[in-house]
Short mmCIF file of C-alpha atoms and ligand atoms in Angstrom, two decimals:
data_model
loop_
_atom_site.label_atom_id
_atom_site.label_comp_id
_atom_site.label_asym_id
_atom_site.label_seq_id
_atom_site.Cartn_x
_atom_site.Cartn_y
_atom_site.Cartn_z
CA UNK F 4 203.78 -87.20 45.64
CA UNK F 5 207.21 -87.21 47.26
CA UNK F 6 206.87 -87.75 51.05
CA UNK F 7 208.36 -84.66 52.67
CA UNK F 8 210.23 -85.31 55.18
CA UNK F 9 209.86 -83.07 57.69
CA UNK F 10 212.01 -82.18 60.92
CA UNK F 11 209.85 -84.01 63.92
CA UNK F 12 207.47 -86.00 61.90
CA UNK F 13 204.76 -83.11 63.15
CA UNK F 14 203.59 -80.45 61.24
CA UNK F 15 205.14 -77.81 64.20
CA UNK F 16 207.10 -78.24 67.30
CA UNK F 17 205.98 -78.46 70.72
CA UNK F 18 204.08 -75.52 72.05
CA UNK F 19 206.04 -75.59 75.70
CA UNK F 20 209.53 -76.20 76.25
CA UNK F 21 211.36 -76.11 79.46
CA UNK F 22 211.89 -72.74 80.50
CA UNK F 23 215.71 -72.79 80.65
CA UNK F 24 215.59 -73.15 77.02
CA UNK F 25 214.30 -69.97 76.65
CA UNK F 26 216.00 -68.18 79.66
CA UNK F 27 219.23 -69.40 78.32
CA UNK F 28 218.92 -69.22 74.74
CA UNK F 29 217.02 -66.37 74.05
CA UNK F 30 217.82 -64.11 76.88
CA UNK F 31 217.07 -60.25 76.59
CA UNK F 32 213.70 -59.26 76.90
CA UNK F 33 212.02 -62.72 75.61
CA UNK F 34 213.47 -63.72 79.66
CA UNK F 35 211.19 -61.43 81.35
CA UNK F 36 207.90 -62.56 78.90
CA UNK F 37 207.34 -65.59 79.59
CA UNK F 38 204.10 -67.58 80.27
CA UNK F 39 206.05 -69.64 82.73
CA UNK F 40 204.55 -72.10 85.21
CA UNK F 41 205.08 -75.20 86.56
CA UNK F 42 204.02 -78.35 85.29
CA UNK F 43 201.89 -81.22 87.62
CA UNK F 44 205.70 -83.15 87.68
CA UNK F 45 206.96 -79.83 89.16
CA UNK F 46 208.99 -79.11 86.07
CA UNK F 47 209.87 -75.63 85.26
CA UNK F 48 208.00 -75.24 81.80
CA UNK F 49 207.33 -71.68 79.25
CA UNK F 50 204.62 -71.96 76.68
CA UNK F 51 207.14 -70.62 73.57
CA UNK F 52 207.81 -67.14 73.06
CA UNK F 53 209.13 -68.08 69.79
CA UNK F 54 210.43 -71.32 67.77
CA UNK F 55 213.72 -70.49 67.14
CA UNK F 56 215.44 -72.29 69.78
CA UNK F 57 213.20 -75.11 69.46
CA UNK F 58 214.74 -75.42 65.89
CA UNK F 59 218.25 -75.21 67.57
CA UNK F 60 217.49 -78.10 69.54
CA UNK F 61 216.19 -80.29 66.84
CA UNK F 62 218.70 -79.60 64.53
CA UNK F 63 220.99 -80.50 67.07
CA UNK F 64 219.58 -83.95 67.29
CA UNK F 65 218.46 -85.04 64.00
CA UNK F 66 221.30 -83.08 61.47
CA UNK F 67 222.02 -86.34 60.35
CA UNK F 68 219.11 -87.15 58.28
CA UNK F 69 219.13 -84.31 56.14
CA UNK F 70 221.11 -82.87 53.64
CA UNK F 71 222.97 -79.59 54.51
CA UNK F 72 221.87 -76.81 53.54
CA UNK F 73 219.21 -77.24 55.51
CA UNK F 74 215.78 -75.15 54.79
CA UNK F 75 212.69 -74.65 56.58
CA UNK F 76 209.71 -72.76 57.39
CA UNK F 77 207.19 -73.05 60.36
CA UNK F 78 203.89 -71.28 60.64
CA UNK F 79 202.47 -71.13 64.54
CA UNK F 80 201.42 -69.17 67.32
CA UNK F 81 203.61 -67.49 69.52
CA UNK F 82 202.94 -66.40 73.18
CA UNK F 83 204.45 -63.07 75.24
CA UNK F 84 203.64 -61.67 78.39
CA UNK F 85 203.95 -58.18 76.45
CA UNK F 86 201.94 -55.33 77.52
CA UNK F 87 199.00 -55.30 74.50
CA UNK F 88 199.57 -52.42 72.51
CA UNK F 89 199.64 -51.39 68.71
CA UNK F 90 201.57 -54.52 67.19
CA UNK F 91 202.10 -56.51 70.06
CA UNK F 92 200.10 -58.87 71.65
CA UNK F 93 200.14 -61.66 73.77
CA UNK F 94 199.30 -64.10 71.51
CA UNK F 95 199.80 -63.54 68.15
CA UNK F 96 201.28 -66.10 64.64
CA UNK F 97 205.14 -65.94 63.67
CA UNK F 98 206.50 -67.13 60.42
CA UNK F 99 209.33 -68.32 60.28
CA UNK F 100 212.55 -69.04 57.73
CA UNK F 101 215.61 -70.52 58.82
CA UNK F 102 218.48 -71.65 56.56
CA UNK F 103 220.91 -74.43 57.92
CA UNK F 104 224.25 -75.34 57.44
CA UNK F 105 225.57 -72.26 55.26
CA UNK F 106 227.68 -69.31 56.66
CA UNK F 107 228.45 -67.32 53.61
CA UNK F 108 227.17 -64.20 52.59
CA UNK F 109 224.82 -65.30 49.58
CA UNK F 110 223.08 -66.86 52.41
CA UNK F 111 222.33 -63.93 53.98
CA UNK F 112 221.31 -62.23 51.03
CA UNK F 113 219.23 -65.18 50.06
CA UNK F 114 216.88 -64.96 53.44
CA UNK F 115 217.14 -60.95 53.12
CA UNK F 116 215.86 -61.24 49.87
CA UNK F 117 212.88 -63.67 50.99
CA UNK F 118 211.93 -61.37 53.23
CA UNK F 119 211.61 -58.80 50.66
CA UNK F 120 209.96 -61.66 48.36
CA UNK F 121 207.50 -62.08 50.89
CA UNK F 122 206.48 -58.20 51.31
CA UNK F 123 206.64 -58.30 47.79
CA UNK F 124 203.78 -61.15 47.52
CA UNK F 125 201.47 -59.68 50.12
CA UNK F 126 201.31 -56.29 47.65
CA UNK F 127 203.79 -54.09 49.23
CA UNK F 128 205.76 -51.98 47.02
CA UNK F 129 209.18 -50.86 47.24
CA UNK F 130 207.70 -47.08 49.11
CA UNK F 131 205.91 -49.58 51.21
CA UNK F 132 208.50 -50.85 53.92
CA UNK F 133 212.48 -50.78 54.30
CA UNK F 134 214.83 -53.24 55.49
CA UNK F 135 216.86 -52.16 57.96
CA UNK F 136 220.38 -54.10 58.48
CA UNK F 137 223.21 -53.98 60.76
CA UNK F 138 225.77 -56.49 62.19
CA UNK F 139 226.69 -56.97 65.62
CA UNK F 140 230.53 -57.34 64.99
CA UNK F 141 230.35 -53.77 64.12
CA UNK F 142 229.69 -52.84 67.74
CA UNK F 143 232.24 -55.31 69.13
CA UNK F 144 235.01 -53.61 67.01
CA UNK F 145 233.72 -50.29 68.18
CA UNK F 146 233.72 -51.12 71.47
CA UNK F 147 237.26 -53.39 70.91
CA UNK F 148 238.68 -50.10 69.65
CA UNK F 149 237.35 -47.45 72.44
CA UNK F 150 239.17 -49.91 74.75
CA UNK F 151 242.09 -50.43 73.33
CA UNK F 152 242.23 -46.20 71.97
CA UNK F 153 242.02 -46.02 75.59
CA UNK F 154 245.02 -47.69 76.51
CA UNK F 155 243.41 -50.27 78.19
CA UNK F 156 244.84 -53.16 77.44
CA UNK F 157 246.50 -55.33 79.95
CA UNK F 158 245.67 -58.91 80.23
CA UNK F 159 243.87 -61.14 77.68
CA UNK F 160 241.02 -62.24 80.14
CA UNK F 161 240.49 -58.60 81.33
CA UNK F 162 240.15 -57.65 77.46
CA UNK F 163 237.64 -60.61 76.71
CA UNK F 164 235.65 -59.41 79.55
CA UNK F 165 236.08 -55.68 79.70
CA UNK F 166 234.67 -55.99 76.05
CA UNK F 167 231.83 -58.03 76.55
CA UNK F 168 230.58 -56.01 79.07
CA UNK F 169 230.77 -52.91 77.39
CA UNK F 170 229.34 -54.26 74.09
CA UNK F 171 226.49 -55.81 76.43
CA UNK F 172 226.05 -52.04 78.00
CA UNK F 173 226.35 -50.44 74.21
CA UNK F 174 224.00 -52.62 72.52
CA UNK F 175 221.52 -52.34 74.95
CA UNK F 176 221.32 -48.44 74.99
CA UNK F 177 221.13 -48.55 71.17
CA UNK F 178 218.34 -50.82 70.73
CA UNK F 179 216.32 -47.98 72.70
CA UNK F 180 218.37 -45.53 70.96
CA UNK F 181 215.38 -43.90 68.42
CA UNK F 182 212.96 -44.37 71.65
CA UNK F 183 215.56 -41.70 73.69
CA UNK F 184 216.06 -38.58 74.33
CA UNK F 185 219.56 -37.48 73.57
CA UNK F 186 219.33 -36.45 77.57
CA UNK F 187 218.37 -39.59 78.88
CA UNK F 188 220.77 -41.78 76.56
CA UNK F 189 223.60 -38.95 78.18
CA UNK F 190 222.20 -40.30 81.61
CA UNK F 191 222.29 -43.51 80.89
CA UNK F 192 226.41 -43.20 79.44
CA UNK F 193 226.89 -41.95 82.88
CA UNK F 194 226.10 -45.34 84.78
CA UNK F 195 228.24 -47.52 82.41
CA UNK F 196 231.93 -48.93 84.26
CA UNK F 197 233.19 -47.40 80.58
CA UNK F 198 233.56 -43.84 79.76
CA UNK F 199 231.66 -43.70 76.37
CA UNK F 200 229.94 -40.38 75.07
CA UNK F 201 226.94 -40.15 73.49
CA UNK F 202 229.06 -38.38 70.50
CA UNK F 203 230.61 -41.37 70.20
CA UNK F 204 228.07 -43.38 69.96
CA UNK F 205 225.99 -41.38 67.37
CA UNK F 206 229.16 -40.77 65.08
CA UNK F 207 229.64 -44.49 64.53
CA UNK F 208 225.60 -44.80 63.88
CA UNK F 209 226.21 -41.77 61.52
CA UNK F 210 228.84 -42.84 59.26
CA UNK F 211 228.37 -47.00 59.15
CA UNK F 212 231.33 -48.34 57.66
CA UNK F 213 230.37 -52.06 57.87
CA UNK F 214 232.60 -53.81 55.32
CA UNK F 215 230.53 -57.62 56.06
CA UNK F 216 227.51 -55.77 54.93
CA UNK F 217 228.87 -53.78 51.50
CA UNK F 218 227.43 -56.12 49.55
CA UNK F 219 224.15 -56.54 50.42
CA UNK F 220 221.81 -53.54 48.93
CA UNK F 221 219.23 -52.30 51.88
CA UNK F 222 219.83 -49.92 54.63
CA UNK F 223 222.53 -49.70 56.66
CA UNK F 224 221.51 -48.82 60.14
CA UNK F 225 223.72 -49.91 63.03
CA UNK F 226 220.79 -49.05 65.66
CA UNK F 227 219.16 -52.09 64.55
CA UNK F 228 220.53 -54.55 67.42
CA UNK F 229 217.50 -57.48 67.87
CA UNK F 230 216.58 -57.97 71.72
CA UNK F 231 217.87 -62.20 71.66
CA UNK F 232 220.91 -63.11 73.24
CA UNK F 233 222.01 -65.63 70.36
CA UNK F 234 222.52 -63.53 67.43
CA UNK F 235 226.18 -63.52 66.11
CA UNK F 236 226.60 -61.73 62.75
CA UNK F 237 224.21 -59.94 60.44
CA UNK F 238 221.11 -58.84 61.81
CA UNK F 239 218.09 -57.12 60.11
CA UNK F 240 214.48 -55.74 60.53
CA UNK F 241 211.70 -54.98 58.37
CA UNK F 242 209.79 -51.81 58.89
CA UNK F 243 206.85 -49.66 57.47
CA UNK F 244 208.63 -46.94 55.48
CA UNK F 245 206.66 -44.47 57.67
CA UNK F 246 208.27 -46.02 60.56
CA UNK F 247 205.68 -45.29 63.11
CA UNK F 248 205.19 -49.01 63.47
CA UNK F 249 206.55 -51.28 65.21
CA UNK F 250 209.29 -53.94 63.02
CA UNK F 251 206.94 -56.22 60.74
CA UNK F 252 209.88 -58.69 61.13
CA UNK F 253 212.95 -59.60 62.23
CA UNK F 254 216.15 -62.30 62.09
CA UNK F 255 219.61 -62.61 61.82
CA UNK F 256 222.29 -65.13 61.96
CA UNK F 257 223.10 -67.38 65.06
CA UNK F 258 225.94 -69.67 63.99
CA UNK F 259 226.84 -70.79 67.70
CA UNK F 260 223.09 -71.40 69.13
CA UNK F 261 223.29 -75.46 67.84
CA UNK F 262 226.93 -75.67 69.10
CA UNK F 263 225.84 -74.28 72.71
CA UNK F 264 223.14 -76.53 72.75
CA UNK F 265 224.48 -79.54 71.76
CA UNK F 266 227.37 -78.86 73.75
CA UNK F 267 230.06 -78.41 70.94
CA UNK F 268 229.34 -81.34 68.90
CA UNK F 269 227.31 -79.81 66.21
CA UNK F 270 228.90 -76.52 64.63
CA UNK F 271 226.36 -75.79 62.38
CA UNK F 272 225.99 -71.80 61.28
CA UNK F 273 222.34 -70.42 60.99
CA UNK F 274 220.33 -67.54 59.32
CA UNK F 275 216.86 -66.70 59.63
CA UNK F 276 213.86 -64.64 60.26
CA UNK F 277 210.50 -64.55 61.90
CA UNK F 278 207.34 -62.35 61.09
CA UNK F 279 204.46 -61.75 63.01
CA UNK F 280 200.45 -61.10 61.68
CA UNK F 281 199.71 -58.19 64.05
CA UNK F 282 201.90 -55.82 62.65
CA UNK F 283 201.51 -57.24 58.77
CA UNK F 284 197.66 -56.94 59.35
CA UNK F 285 198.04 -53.22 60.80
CA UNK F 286 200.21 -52.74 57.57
CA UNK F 287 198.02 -54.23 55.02
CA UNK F 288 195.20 -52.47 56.30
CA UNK F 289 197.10 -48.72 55.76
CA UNK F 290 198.43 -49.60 52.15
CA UNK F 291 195.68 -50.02 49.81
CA UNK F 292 196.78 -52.42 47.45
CA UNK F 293 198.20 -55.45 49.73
CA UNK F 294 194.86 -54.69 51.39
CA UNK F 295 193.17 -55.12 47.74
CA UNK F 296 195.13 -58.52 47.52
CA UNK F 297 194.60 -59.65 50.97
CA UNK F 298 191.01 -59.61 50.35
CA UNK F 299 190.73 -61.25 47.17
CA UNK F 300 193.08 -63.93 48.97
CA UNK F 301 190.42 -64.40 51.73
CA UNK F 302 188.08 -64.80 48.79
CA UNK F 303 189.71 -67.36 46.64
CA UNK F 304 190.24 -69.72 49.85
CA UNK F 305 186.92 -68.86 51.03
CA UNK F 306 185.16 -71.81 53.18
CA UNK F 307 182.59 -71.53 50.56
CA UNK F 308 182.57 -71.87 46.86
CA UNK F 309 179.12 -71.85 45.92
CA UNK F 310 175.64 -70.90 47.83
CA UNK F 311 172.30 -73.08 46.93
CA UNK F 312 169.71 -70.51 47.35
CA UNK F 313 166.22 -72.34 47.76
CA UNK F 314 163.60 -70.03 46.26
CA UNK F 315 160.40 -72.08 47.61
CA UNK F 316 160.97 -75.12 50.37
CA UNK F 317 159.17 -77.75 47.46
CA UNK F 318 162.63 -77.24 45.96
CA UNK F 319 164.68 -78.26 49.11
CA UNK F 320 165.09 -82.18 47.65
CA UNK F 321 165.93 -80.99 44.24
CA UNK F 322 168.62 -78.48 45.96
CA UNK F 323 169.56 -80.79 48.10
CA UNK F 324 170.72 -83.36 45.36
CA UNK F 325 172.41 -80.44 43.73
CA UNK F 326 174.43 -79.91 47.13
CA UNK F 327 175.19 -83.38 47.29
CA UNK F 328 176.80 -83.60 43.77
CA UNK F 329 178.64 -80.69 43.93
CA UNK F 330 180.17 -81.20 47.06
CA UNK F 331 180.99 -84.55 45.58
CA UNK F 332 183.02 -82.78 42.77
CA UNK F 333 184.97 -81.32 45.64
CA UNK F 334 183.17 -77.80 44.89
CA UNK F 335 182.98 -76.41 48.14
CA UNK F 336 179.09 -75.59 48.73
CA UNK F 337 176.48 -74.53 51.29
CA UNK F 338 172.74 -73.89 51.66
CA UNK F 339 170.23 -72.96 54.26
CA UNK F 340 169.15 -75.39 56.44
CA UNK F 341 165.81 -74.51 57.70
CA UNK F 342 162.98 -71.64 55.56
CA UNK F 343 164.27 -68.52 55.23
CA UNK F 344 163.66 -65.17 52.43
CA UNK F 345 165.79 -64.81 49.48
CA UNK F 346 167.74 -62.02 50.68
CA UNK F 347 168.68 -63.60 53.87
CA UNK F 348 169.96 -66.20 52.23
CA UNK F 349 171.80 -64.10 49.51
CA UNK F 350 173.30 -62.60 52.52
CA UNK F 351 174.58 -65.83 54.43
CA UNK F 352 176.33 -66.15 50.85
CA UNK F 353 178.01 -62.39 51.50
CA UNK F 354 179.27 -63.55 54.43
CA UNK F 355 181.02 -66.69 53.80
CA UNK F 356 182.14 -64.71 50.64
CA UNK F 357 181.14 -67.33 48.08
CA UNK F 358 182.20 -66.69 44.60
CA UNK F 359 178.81 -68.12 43.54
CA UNK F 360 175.25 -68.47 44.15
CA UNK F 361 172.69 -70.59 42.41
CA UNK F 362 169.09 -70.52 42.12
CA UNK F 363 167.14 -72.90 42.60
CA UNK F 364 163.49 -72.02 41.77
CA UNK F 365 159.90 -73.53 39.87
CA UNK F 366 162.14 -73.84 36.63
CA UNK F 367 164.68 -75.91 37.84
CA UNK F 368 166.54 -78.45 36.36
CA UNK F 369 167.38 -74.33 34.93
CA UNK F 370 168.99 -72.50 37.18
CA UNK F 371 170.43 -68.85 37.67
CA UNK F 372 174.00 -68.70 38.34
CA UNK F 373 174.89 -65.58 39.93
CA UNK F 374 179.01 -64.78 40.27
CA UNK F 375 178.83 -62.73 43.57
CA UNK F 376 182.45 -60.63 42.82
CA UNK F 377 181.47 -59.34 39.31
CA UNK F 378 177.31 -58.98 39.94
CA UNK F 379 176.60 -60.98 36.69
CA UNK F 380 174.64 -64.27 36.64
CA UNK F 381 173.56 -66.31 33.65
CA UNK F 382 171.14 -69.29 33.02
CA UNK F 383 172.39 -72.52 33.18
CA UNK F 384 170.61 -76.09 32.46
CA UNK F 385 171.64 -78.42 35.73
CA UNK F 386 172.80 -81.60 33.83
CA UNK F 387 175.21 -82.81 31.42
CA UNK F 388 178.35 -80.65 31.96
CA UNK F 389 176.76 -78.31 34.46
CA UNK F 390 179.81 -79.66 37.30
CA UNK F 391 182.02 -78.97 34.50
CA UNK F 392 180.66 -75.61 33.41
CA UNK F 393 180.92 -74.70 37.28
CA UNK F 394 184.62 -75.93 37.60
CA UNK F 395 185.52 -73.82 35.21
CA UNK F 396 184.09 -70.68 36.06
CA UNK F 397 185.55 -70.83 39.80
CA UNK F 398 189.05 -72.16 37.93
CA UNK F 399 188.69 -68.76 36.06
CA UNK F 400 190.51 -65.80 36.85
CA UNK F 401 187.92 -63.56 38.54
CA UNK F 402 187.88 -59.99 37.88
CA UNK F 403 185.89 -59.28 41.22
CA UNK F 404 188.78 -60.37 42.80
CA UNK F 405 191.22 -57.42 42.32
CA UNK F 406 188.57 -55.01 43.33
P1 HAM J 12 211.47 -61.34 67.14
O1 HAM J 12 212.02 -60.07 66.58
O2 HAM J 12 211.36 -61.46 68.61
O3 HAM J 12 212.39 -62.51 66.54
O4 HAM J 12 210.05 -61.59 66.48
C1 HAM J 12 209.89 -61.60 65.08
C2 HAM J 12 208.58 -60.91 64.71
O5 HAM J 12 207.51 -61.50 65.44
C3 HAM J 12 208.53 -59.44 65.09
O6 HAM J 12 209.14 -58.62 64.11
C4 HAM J 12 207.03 -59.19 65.20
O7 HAM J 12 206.45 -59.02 63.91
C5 HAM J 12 206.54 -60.52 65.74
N1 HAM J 12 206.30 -60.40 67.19
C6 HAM J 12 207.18 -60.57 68.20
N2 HAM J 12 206.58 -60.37 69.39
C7 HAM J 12 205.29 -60.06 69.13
C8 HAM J 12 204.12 -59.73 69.93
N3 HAM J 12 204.16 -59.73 71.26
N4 HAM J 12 202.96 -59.47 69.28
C9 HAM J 12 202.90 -59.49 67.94
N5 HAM J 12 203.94 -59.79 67.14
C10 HAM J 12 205.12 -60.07 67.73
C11 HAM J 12 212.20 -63.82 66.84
O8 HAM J 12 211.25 -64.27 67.44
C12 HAM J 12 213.26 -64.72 66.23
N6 HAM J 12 213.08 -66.05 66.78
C13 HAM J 12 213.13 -64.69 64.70
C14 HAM J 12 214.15 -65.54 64.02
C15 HAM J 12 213.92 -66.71 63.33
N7 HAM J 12 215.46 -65.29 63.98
C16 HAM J 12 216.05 -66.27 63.29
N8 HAM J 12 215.12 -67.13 62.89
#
């Protein structure tokens, strides 16, 4: 096989980082989560909150040696100082897509689309979950246009910054904006420098005219913002249709993150996307079917293809060589180590969810092969073929494992 090369010669990056990284890079709320501490050479250190600007900073550093565009995926835990509640956690696993080196639009569609792909292969149907996209040069042309509407415009610096404060204001109240009361978003309007009504603000949600976006087929929905400082262009969220759950993902495109970091000598634009497992697994477990498939997933990869069940212990050495040569075949097996009743042992097998047990009893070399999914069994002679008999009964498609 084709050696893969991968982007530090690790299978995942480092699980600390120096805590400016973060406080720079990600900003926003990630800022105030952070396991932070200080390491025994009294540097400033955060275990990661997420991987994306680790990926910034490698790409950075080692763009030459691959091929543009770039793609990759990480699997890993993450770590926030997040109050636990429904969907978040302190610790929980992000997956992650980024793609590398491409700023056009198919891009964006392509990742969009993964993340659909991805719902898609964990059993959600379309009814299932919505994806929820917006673009954050929408608000800086709304808030470009209140200013200038406003006859505000004097000098170029004054614009620059008068604008970047009140897009910072804007986009902060309408990340919180479903979470509000329309009274409390009117109190908050009241302590920006800008005069900006809440009319305003809802018209512009109301009628999304967002021409970057008109090709891309999910839902528009401009109050979809995403909390990290580095996002430039289109950003997007997935969410249980229901929406009383938190976002079962979330990404966008940061096409100035590398530059920053490498201090302008790698312009290299990015999209991508992160999902967590504590708001899939509080999703699988309310929609039957991806629950269905997650369980006959757990199944096939269980740690345990095949249970020896020992009927009487003047059998062990007979089991025992039938252990050893299926293990040798690569067949994952198990067996009880010390006496113990039938059932007990049937129900070690339960629990490590092995797709088969075999007993061995007084007629062996015959023994009873029992498939635990489908509750059938039939007599087999252990011998010639038997391996081979068993290989390709676990390689078969297993109707206990849809139900
Ligand atoms: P994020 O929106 O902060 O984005 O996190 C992405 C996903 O990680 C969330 O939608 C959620 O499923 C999960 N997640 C975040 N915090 C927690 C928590 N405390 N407990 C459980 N799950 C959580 C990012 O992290 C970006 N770096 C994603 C990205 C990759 N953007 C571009 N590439």
């Amino acid at each position: 096989m084709a050696q893969i090369k991968t982007l530090n010669g690790f299978r995942d990056f480092a699980l600390v980082e120096s805590s400016e990284l973060y406080l720079k890079k990600s900003g926003g709320e990630i800022a105030g989560q952070l396991f932070r501490f200080e390491d025994q050479g009294g540097r400033d250190i955060s275990i990661r909150p997420e991987v994306t600007p680790s990926l910034a900073r490698l790409v950075a550093a080692r763009q030459r040696e691959f091929q543009k565009p770039m793609k990759w995926f990480q699997m890993g835990q993450c770590f926030r100082y997040e109050r636990p509640q429904k969907g978040r956690l302190r610790e929980f696993y992000q997956y992650n897509v980024d793609l590398i080196g491409e700023d056009s639009l198919e891009a964006d569609v392509e990742l969009i689309a993964l993340s659909i792909e991805v719902m898609r292969e964990l059993g959600f149907k379309a009814g299932d979950f919505v994806v929820r996209l917006s673009h954050r040069s929408a608000w800086k042309e709304f808030c470009k246009d209140l200013i200038n509407n406003n006859g505000l415009r004097e000098g170029e610096e004054e614009i620059v910054d008068e604008e970047l404060e009140l897009f910072n204001e804007v986009v902060s109240l309408v990340d919180k904006w479903e979470k509000l009361s329309e009274n409390k978003i009117e109190e908050e309007l009241k302590a920006f420098n800008y005069p900006v009504t809440y009319q305003q603000i809802k018209e512009f949600i109301d009628s999304p005219d967002v021409s970057e976006l008109n090709e891309i087929v999910v839902k528009v929905d401009l109050t979809i913002i995403r909390g990290l400082a580095y996002y430039t262009g289109t950003v997007f969220e997935v969410f249980d249709l229901k929406n009383d759950m938190r976002a079962v993902a979330g990404g966008g495109r940061y096409d100035d993150l590398i530059k920053t970091l490498s201090d302008g000598a790698i312009d290299l634009p990015v999209i991508g996307f992160g999902m967590g497992d504590v708001v899939l697994r509080n999703l699988i477990e309310e929609t039957p079917q991806a629950l269905i498939k997650m369980e006959a997933a757990l199944r096939a990869k269980s740690v345990c293809d095949v249970f020896c069940i020992i009927v009487e212990e003047d059998q062990r050495g007979k089991a025992g060589q039938l252990v050893t040569e299926l293990r040798q075949a690569g067949i994952k097996t198990d067996y009880s180590l010390t006496k113990q009743k039938m059932g007990k042992q049937f129900q070690k097998a339960e629990q490590l969810r092995a797709r088969f047990a075999i007993v061995v009893g007084s007629e062996f070399p015959t023994v009873q092969v029992k498939n635990l999914n489908e509750r059938t069994e039939e007599v087999l002679e252990y011998g010639e073929n038997f391996i081979e008999k068993l290989q390709n009964k676990l390689d078969d498609f297993d109707a206990g494992m849809l139900a």
